[in-house]
CSV table of C-alpha atoms and ligand atoms in Angstrom, one decimal:
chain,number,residue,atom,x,y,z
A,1,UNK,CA,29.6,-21.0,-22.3
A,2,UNK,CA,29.6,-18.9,-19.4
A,3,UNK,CA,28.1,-19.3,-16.1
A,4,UNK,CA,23.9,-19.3,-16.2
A,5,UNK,CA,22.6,-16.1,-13.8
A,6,UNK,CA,20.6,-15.3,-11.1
A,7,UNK,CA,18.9,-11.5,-10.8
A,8,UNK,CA,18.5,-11.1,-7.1
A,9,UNK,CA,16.2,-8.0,-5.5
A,10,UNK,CA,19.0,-7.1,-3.1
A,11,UNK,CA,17.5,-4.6,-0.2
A,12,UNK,CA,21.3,-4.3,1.3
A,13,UNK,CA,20.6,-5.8,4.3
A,14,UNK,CA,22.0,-9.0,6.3
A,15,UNK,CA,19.8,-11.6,4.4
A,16,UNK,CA,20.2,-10.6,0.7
A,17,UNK,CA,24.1,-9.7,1.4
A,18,UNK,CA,24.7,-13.2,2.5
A,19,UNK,CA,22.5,-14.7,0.0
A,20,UNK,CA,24.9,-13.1,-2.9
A,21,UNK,CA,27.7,-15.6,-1.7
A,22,UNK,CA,25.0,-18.4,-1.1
A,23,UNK,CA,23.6,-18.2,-4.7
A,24,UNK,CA,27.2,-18.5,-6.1
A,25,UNK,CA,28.7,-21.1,-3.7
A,26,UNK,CA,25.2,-23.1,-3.9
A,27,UNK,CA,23.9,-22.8,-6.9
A,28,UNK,CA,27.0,-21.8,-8.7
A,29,UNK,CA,25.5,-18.6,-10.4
A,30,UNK,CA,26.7,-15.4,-11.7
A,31,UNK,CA,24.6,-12.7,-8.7
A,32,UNK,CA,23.0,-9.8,-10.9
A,33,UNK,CA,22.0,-7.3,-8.2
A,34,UNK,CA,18.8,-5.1,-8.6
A,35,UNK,CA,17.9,-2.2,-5.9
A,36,UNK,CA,13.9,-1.1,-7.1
A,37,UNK,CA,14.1,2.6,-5.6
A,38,UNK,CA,10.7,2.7,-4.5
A,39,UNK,CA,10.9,6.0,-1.8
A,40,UNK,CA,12.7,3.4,0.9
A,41,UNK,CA,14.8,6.3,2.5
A,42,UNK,CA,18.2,4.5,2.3
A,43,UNK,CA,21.3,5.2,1.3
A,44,UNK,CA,21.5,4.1,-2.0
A,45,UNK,CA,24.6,4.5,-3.0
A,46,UNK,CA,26.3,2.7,-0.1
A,47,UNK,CA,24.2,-0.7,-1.2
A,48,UNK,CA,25.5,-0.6,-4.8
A,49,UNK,CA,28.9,-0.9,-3.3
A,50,UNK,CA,28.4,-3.5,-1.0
A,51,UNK,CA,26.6,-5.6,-3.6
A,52,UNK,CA,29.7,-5.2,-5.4
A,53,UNK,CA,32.1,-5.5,-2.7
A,54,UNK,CA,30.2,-9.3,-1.8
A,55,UNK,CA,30.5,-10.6,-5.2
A,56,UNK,CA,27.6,-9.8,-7.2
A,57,UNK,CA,29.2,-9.7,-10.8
A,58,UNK,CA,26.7,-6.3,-11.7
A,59,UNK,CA,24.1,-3.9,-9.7
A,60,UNK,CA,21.5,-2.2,-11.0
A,61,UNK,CA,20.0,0.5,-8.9
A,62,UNK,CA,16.6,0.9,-10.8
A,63,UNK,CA,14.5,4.6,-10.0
A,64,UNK,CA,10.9,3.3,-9.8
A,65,UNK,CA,9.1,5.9,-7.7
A,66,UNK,CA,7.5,8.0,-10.3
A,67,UNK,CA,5.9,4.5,-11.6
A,68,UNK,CA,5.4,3.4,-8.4
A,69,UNK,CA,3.1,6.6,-8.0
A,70,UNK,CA,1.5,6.6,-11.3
A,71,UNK,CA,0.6,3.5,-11.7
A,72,UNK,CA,0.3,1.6,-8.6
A,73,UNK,CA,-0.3,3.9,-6.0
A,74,UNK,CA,-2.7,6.1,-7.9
A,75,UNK,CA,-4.4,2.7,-8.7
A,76,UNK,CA,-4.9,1.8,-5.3
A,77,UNK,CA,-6.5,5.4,-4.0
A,78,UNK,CA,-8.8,5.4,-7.1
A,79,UNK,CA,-9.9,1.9,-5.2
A,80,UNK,CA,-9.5,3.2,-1.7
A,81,UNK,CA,-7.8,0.2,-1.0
A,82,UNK,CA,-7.3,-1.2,2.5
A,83,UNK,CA,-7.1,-4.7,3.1
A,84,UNK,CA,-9.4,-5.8,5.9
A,85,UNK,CA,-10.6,-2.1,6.0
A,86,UNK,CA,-7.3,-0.9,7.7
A,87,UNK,CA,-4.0,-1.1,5.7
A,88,UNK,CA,-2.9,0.4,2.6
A,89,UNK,CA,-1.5,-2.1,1.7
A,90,UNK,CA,2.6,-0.6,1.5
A,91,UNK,CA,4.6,-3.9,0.8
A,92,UNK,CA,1.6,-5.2,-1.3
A,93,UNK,CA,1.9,-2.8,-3.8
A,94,UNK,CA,5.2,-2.6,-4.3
A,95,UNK,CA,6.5,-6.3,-5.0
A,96,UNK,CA,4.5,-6.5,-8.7
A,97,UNK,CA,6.3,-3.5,-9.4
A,98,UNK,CA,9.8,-4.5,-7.8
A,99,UNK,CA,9.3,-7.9,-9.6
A,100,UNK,CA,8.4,-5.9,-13.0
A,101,UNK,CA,12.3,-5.0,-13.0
A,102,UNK,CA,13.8,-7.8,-11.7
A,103,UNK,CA,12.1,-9.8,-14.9
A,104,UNK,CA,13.3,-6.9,-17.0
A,105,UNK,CA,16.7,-7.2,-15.7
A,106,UNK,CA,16.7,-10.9,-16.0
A,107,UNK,CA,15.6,-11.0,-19.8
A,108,UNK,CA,18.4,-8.1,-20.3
A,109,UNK,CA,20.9,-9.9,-19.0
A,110,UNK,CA,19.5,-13.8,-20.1
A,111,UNK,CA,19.8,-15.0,-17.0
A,112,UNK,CA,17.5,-18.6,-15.9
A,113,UNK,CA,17.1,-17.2,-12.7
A,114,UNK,CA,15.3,-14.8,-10.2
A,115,UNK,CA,16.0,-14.3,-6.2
A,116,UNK,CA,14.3,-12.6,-4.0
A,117,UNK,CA,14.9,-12.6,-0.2
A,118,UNK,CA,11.7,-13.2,1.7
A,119,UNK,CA,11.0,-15.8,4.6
A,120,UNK,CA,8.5,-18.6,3.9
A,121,UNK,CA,6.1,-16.9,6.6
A,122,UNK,CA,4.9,-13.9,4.7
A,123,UNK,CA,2.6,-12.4,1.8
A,124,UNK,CA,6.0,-11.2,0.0
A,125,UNK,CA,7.3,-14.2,-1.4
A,126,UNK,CA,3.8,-15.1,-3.1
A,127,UNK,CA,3.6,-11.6,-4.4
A,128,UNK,CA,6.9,-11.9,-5.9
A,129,UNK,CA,6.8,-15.1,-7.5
A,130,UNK,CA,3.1,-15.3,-8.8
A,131,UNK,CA,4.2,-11.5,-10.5
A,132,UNK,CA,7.0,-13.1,-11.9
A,133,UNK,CA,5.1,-16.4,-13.1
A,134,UNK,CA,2.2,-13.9,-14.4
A,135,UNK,CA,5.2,-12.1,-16.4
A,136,UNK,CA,7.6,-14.5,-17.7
A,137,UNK,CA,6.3,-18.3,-16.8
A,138,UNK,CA,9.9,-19.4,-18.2
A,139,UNK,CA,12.1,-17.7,-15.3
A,140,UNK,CA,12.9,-19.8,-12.0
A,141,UNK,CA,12.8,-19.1,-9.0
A,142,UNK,CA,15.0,-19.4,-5.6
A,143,UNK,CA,14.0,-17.9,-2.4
A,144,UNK,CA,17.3,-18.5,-0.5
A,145,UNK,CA,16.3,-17.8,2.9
A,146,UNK,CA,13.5,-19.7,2.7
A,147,UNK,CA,15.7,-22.9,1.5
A,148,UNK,CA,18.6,-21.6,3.7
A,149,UNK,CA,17.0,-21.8,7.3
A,150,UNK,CA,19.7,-20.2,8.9
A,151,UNK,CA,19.2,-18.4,12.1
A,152,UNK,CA,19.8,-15.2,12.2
A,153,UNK,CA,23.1,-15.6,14.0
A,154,UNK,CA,24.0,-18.5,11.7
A,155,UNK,CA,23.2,-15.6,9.0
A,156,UNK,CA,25.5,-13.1,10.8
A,157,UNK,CA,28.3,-16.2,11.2
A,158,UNK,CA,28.2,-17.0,7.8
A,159,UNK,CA,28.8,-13.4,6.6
A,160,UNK,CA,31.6,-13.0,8.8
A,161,UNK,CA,32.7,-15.9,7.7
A,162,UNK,CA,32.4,-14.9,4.0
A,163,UNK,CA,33.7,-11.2,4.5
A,164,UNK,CA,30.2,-9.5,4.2
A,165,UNK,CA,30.0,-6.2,5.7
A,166,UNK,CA,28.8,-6.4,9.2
A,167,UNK,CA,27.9,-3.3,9.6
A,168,UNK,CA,24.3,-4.4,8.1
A,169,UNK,CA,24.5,-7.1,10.9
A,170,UNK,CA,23.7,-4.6,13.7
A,171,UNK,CA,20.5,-6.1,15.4
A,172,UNK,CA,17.3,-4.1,14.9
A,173,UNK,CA,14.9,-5.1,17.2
A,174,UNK,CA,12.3,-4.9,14.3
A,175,UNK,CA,11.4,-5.8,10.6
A,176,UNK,CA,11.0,-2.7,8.9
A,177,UNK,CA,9.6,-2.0,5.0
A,178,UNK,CA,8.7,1.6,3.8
A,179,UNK,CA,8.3,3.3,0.7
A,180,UNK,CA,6.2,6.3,-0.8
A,181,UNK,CA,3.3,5.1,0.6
A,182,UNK,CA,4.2,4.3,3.7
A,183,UNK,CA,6.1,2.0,6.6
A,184,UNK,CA,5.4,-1.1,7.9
A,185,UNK,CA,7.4,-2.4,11.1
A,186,UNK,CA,6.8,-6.1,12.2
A,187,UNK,CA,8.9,-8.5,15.1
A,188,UNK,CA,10.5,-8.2,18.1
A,189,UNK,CA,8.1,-6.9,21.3
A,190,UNK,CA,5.3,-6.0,18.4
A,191,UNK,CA,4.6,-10.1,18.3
A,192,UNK,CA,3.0,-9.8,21.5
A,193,UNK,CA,-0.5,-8.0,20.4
A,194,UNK,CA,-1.4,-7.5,24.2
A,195,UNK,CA,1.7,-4.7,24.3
A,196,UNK,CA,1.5,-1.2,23.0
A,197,UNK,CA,3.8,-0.6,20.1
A,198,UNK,CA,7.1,1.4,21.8
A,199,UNK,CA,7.9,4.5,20.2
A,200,UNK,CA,11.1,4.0,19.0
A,201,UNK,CA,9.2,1.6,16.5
A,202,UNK,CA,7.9,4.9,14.7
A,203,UNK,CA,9.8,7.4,12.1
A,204,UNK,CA,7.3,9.2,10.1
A,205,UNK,CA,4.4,9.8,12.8
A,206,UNK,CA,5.0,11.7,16.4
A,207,UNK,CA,2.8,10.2,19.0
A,208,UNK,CA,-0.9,11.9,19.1
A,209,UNK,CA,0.0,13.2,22.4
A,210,UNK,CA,3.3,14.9,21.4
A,211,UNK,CA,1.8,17.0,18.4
A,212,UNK,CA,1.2,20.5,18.5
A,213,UNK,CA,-2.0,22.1,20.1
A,214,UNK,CA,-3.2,24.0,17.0
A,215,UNK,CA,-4.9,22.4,14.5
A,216,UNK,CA,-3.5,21.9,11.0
A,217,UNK,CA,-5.4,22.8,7.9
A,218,UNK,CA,-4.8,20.9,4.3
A,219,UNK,CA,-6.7,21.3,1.0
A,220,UNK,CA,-6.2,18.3,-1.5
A,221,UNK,CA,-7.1,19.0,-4.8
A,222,UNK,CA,-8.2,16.4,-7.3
A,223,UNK,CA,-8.8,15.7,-10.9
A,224,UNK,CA,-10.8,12.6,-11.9
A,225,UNK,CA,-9.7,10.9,-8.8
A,226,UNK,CA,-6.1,11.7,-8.9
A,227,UNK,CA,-4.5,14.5,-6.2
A,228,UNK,CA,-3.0,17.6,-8.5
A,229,UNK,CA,-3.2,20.2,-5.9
A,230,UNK,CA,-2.3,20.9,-2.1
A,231,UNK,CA,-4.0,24.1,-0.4
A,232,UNK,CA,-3.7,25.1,-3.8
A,233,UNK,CA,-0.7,24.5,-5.4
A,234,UNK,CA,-0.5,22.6,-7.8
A,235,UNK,CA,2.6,19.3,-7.0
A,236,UNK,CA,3.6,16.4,-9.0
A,237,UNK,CA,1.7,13.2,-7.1
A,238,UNK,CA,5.1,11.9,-5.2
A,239,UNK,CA,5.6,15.5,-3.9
A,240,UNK,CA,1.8,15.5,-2.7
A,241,UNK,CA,2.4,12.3,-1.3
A,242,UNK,CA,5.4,13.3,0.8
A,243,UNK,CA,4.2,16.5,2.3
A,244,UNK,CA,0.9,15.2,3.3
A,245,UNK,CA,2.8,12.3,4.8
A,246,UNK,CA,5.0,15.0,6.6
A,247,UNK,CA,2.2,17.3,7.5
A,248,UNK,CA,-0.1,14.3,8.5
A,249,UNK,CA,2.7,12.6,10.8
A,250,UNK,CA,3.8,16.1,12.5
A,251,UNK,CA,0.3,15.6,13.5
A,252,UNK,CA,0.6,12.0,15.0
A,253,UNK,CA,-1.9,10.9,12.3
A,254,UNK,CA,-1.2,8.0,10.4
A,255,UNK,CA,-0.7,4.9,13.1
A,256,UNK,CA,-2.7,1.6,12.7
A,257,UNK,CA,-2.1,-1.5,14.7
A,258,UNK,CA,-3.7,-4.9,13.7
A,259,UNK,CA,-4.1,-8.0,13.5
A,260,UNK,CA,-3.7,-9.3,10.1
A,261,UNK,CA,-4.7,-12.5,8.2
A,262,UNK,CA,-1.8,-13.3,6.5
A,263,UNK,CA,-2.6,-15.2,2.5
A,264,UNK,CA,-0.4,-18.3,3.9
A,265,UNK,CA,-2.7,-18.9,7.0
A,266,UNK,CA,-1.4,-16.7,10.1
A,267,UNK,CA,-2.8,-14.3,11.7
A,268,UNK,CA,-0.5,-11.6,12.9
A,269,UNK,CA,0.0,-8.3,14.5
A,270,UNK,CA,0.7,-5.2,12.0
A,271,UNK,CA,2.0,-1.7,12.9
A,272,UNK,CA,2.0,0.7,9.8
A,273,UNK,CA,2.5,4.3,9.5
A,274,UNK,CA,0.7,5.6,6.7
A,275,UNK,CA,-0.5,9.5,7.7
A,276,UNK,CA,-0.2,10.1,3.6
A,277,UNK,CA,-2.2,7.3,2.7
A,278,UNK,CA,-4.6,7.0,5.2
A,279,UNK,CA,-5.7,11.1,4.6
A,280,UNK,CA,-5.2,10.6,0.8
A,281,UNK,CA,-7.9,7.7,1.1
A,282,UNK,CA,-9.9,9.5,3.4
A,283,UNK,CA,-10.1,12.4,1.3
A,284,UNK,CA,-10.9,11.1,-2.0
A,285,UNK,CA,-13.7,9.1,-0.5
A,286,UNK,CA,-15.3,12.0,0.5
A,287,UNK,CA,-14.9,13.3,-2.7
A,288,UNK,CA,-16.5,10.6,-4.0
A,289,UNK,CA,-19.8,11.3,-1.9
A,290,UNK,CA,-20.2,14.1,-3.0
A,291,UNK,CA,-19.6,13.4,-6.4
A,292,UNK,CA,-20.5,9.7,-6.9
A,293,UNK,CA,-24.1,8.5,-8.1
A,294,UNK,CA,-25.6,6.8,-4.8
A,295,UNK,CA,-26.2,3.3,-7.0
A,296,UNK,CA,-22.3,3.3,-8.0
A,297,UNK,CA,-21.0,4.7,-5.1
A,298,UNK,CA,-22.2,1.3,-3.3
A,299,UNK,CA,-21.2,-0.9,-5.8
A,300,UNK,CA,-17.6,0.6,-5.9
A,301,UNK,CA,-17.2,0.5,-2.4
A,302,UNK,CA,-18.2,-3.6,-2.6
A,303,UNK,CA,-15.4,-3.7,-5.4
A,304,UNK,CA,-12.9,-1.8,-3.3
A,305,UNK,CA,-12.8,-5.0,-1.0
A,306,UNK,CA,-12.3,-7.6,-3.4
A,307,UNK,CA,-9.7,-5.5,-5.6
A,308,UNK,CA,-7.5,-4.5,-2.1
A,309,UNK,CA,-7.9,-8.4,-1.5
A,310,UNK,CA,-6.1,-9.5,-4.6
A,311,UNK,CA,-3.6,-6.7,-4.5
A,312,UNK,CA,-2.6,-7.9,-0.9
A,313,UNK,CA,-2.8,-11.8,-2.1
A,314,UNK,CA,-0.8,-11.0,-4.7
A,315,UNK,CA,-2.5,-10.8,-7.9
A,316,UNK,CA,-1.7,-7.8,-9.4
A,317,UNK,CA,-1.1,-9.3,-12.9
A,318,UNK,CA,-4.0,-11.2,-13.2
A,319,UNK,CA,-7.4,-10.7,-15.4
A,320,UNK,CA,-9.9,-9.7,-12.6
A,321,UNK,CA,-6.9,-7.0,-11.3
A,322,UNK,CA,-7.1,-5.7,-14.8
A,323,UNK,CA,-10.8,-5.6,-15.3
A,324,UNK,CA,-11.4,-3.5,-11.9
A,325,UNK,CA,-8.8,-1.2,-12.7
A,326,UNK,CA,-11.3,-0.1,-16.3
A,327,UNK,CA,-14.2,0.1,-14.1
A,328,UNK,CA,-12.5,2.1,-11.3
A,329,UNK,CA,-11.0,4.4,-13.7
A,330,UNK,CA,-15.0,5.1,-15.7
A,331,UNK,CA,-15.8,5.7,-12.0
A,332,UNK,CA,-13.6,8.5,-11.7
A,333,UNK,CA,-14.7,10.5,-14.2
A,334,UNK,CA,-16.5,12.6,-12.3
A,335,UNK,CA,-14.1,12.7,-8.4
A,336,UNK,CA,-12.8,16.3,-9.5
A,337,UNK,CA,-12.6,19.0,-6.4
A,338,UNK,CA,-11.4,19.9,-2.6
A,339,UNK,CA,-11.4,18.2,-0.2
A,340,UNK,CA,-10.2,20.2,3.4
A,341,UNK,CA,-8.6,18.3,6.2
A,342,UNK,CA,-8.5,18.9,9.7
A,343,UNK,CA,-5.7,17.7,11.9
A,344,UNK,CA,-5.4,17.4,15.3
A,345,UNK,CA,-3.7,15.4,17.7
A,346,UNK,CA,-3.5,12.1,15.9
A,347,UNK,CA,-7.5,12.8,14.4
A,348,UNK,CA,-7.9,13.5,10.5
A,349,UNK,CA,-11.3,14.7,9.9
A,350,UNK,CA,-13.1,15.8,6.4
A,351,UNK,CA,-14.6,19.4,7.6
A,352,UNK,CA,-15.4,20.8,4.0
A,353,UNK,CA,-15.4,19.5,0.2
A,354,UNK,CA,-16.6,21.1,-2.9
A,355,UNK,CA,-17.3,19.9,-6.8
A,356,UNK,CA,-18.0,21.3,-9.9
A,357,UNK,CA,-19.3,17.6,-10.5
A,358,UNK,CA,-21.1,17.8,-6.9
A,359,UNK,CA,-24.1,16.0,-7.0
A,360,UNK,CA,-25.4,17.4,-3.5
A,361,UNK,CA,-28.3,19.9,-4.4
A,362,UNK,CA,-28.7,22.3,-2.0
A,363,UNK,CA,-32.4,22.8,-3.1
A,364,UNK,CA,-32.8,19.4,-2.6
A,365,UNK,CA,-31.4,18.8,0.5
A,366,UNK,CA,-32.3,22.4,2.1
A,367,UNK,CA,-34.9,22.2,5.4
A,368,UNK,CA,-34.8,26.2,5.0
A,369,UNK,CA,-38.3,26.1,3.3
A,370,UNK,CA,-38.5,29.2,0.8
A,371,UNK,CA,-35.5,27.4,-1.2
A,372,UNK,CA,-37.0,24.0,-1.1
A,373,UNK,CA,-37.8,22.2,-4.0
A,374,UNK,CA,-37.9,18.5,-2.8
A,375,UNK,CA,-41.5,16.8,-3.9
A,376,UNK,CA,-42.9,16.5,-1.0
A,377,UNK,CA,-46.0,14.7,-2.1
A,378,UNK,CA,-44.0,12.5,-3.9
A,379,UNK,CA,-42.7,11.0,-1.0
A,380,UNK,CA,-46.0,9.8,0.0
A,381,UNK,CA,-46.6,7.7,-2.9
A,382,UNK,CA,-43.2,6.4,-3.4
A,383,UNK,CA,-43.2,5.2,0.9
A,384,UNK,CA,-46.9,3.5,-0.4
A,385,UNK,CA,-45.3,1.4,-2.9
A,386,UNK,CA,-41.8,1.5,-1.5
A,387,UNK,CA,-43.2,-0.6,1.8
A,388,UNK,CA,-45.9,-2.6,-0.5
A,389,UNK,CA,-43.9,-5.9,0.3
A,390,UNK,CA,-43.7,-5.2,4.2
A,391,UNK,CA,-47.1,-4.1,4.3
A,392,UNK,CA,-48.7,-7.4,2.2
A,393,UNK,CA,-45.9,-9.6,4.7
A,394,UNK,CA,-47.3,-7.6,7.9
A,395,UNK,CA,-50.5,-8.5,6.8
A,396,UNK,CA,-50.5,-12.2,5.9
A,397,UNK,CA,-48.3,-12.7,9.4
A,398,UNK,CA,-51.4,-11.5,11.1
A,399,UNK,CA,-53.9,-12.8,9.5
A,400,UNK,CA,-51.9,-16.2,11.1
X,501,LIG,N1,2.0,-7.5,6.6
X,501,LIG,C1,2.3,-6.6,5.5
X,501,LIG,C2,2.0,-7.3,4.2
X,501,LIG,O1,1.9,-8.5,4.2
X,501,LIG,C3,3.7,-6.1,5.6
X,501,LIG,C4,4.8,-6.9,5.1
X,501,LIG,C5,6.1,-6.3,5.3
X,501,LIG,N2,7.2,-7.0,4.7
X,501,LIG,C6,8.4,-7.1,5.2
X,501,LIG,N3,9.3,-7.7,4.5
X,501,LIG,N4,8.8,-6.5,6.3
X,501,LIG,O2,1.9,-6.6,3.2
């Protein structure tokens, strides 16, 4: 019998490199690379070979950006989903889907084993290993630099040691993620949250300040909650995605810095760069008040908390996940229209939205008084009944 495997998500960089040549001199395994193409603007090509070149006995460079879109990004707009009302949650949504492949890949290939290559400080290795739990409870799992606790320099020593490319050794000052939906950049000067965030941190936003005096204009189109249109063209969702995020960042929209509660107990400063994400959001929100019931508008927006909660603690395969994700879809029946953006120096504004399904009545709403046709009496009776409990409360808290 052969060696037993191990189906590690390699990103190309330092850490998973040098944790191909751990996992075979440690744990004596056969290294099945996986790349999950998620958007990350990278070469691609170059980390196949430098899998190979390390050791790893096969790479699989897996295209998951249309998926990505469909079904997890589109998800997570139907749900407007920020986690503590800021971030879109980038890295959240894409480990379930990375980990989707690397338990494909493993049952393909009958290996024992998964890998993935996160710290034991952050969200990322409870996202990947509950999603790989949630889909095969049989796989096991190594997080090598979490075992390793090498210092980066030890890291660096042991590649040179081991013949790893150094090129990938090449200190950024940062940690950086991105994908289609956006880029988040942690360490270095950002972990003191008393100093502004340099600008050689950002890539897809220009600095409010440097963007262009004239407004920009953009018209997202959408059917039943998903985008199909920009000023009237009709895209595929990852090319919507991408030219808002260009159009929004030209614009020096799209910047958030927080502080973050981390699932494992730390609170930390985050800078993202989201201008797609952040006006996609902001846009089919609006749709929604137009075109939502007032009742399930409010409810949703209670839901939206809880369901970015779970997608940023990791529970993307789990029961409650799966339940919101029926009721956000019934709610999006009806989120069909435009939706026009404004942008100017770093500021995203809804200035118009209109609906076929718009449940804005203008002879309801009107003040112009020959179109009215608001009850006014009614109003009357219904503020009678309507305050009935202050009024009896007022009452009794007078009488002493
Ligand atoms: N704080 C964000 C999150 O927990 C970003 C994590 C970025 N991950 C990374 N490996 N750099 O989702």
């Amino acid at each position: 019998m052969g060696k037993d495997k191990v189906v590690l998500a390699y990103s190309g960089g330092l850490d998973t490199s040098v944790a191909i040549k751990w996992l075979e001199e440690k744990y004596n395994l056969d290294v099945i690379a996986v790349t999950v193409d998620v958007g990350q603007i990278e070469e691609l090509d170059k980390i196949r070979e430098r899998g190979l070149k390390i050791g790893a006995k096969d790479f699989y460079l897996i295209d998951a950006k249309e998926e990505f879109a469909q079904d997890f990004i589109l998800k997570a707009l139907k749900a407007n989903a920020l986690y503590e009302g800021k971030y879109p949650l980038v890295s959240s949504l894409s480990r379930p889907l990375i980990a989707k492949h690397l338990v494909k890949v493993a049952e393909k290939v009958k290996a024992s084993f998964v890998a993935h290559g996160c710290t034991g400080k952050g969200n990322d290795q409870v996202r990947f290993e509950v999603s790989i739990v949630a889909l095969n409870p049989e796989l096991k799992i190594i997080a090598p630099i979490r075992e390793w606790k090498m210092s980066r320099q030890e890291a660096i020593e042991y590649a040179q040691k081991h013949d790893i490319p150094v090129e990938v050794t090449k200190k950024s000052p940062y940690s950086v993620d991105e994908n289609l939906w956006g880029r988040t950049i942690e360490c270095g000067i950002l972990e003191d949250p008393w100093l502004e965030p340099p600008e050689e941190a950002f890539k897809l936003t220009v600095a409010p300040e440097q963007a262009s005096e004239k407004p920009k204009y953009l018209e997202i189109a959408f059917e039943k909650g998903k985008p199909v249109a920009l000023n009237g063209k009709n895209l595929p969702l990852i090319k919507i995605i991408n030219q808002v995020n260009k159009i929004a960042g030209e614009s020096g929209f799209g910047r958030v810095d927080m502080i973050e509660n981390r699932l494992v107990g730390i609170k930390s400063r985050e800078v993202y760069e989201v201008p797609g994400a952040l006006s996609l959001i902001t846009a089919h929100c609006d749709l929604e008040d137009l075109t939502l019931e007032r009742e399930l508008l409010h409810f949703k927006s209670r839901m939206e908390i809880k369901y970015a909660e779970l997608i940023y603690y990791g529970l993307w395969y789990s029961p409650l996940k799966e339940a919101l994700d029926a009721f956000f879809e019934k709610t999006q029946e009806s989120v069909s229209g435009t939706v026009k953006l404004k942008y100017y120096k770093g500021s995203c504004q809804v200035v118009g939205r209109k609906s076929e399904k718009a449940l804005y009545d203008y002879s309801l709403a009107t003040y112009e008084k020959r179109e009215d046709l608001f009850s006014h009496d009614s109003a009357k009776g219904f503020i009678e009944l309507f305050g009935l409990p202050i009024k009896t409360w007022a009452k009794k808290k007078a009488d002493g």
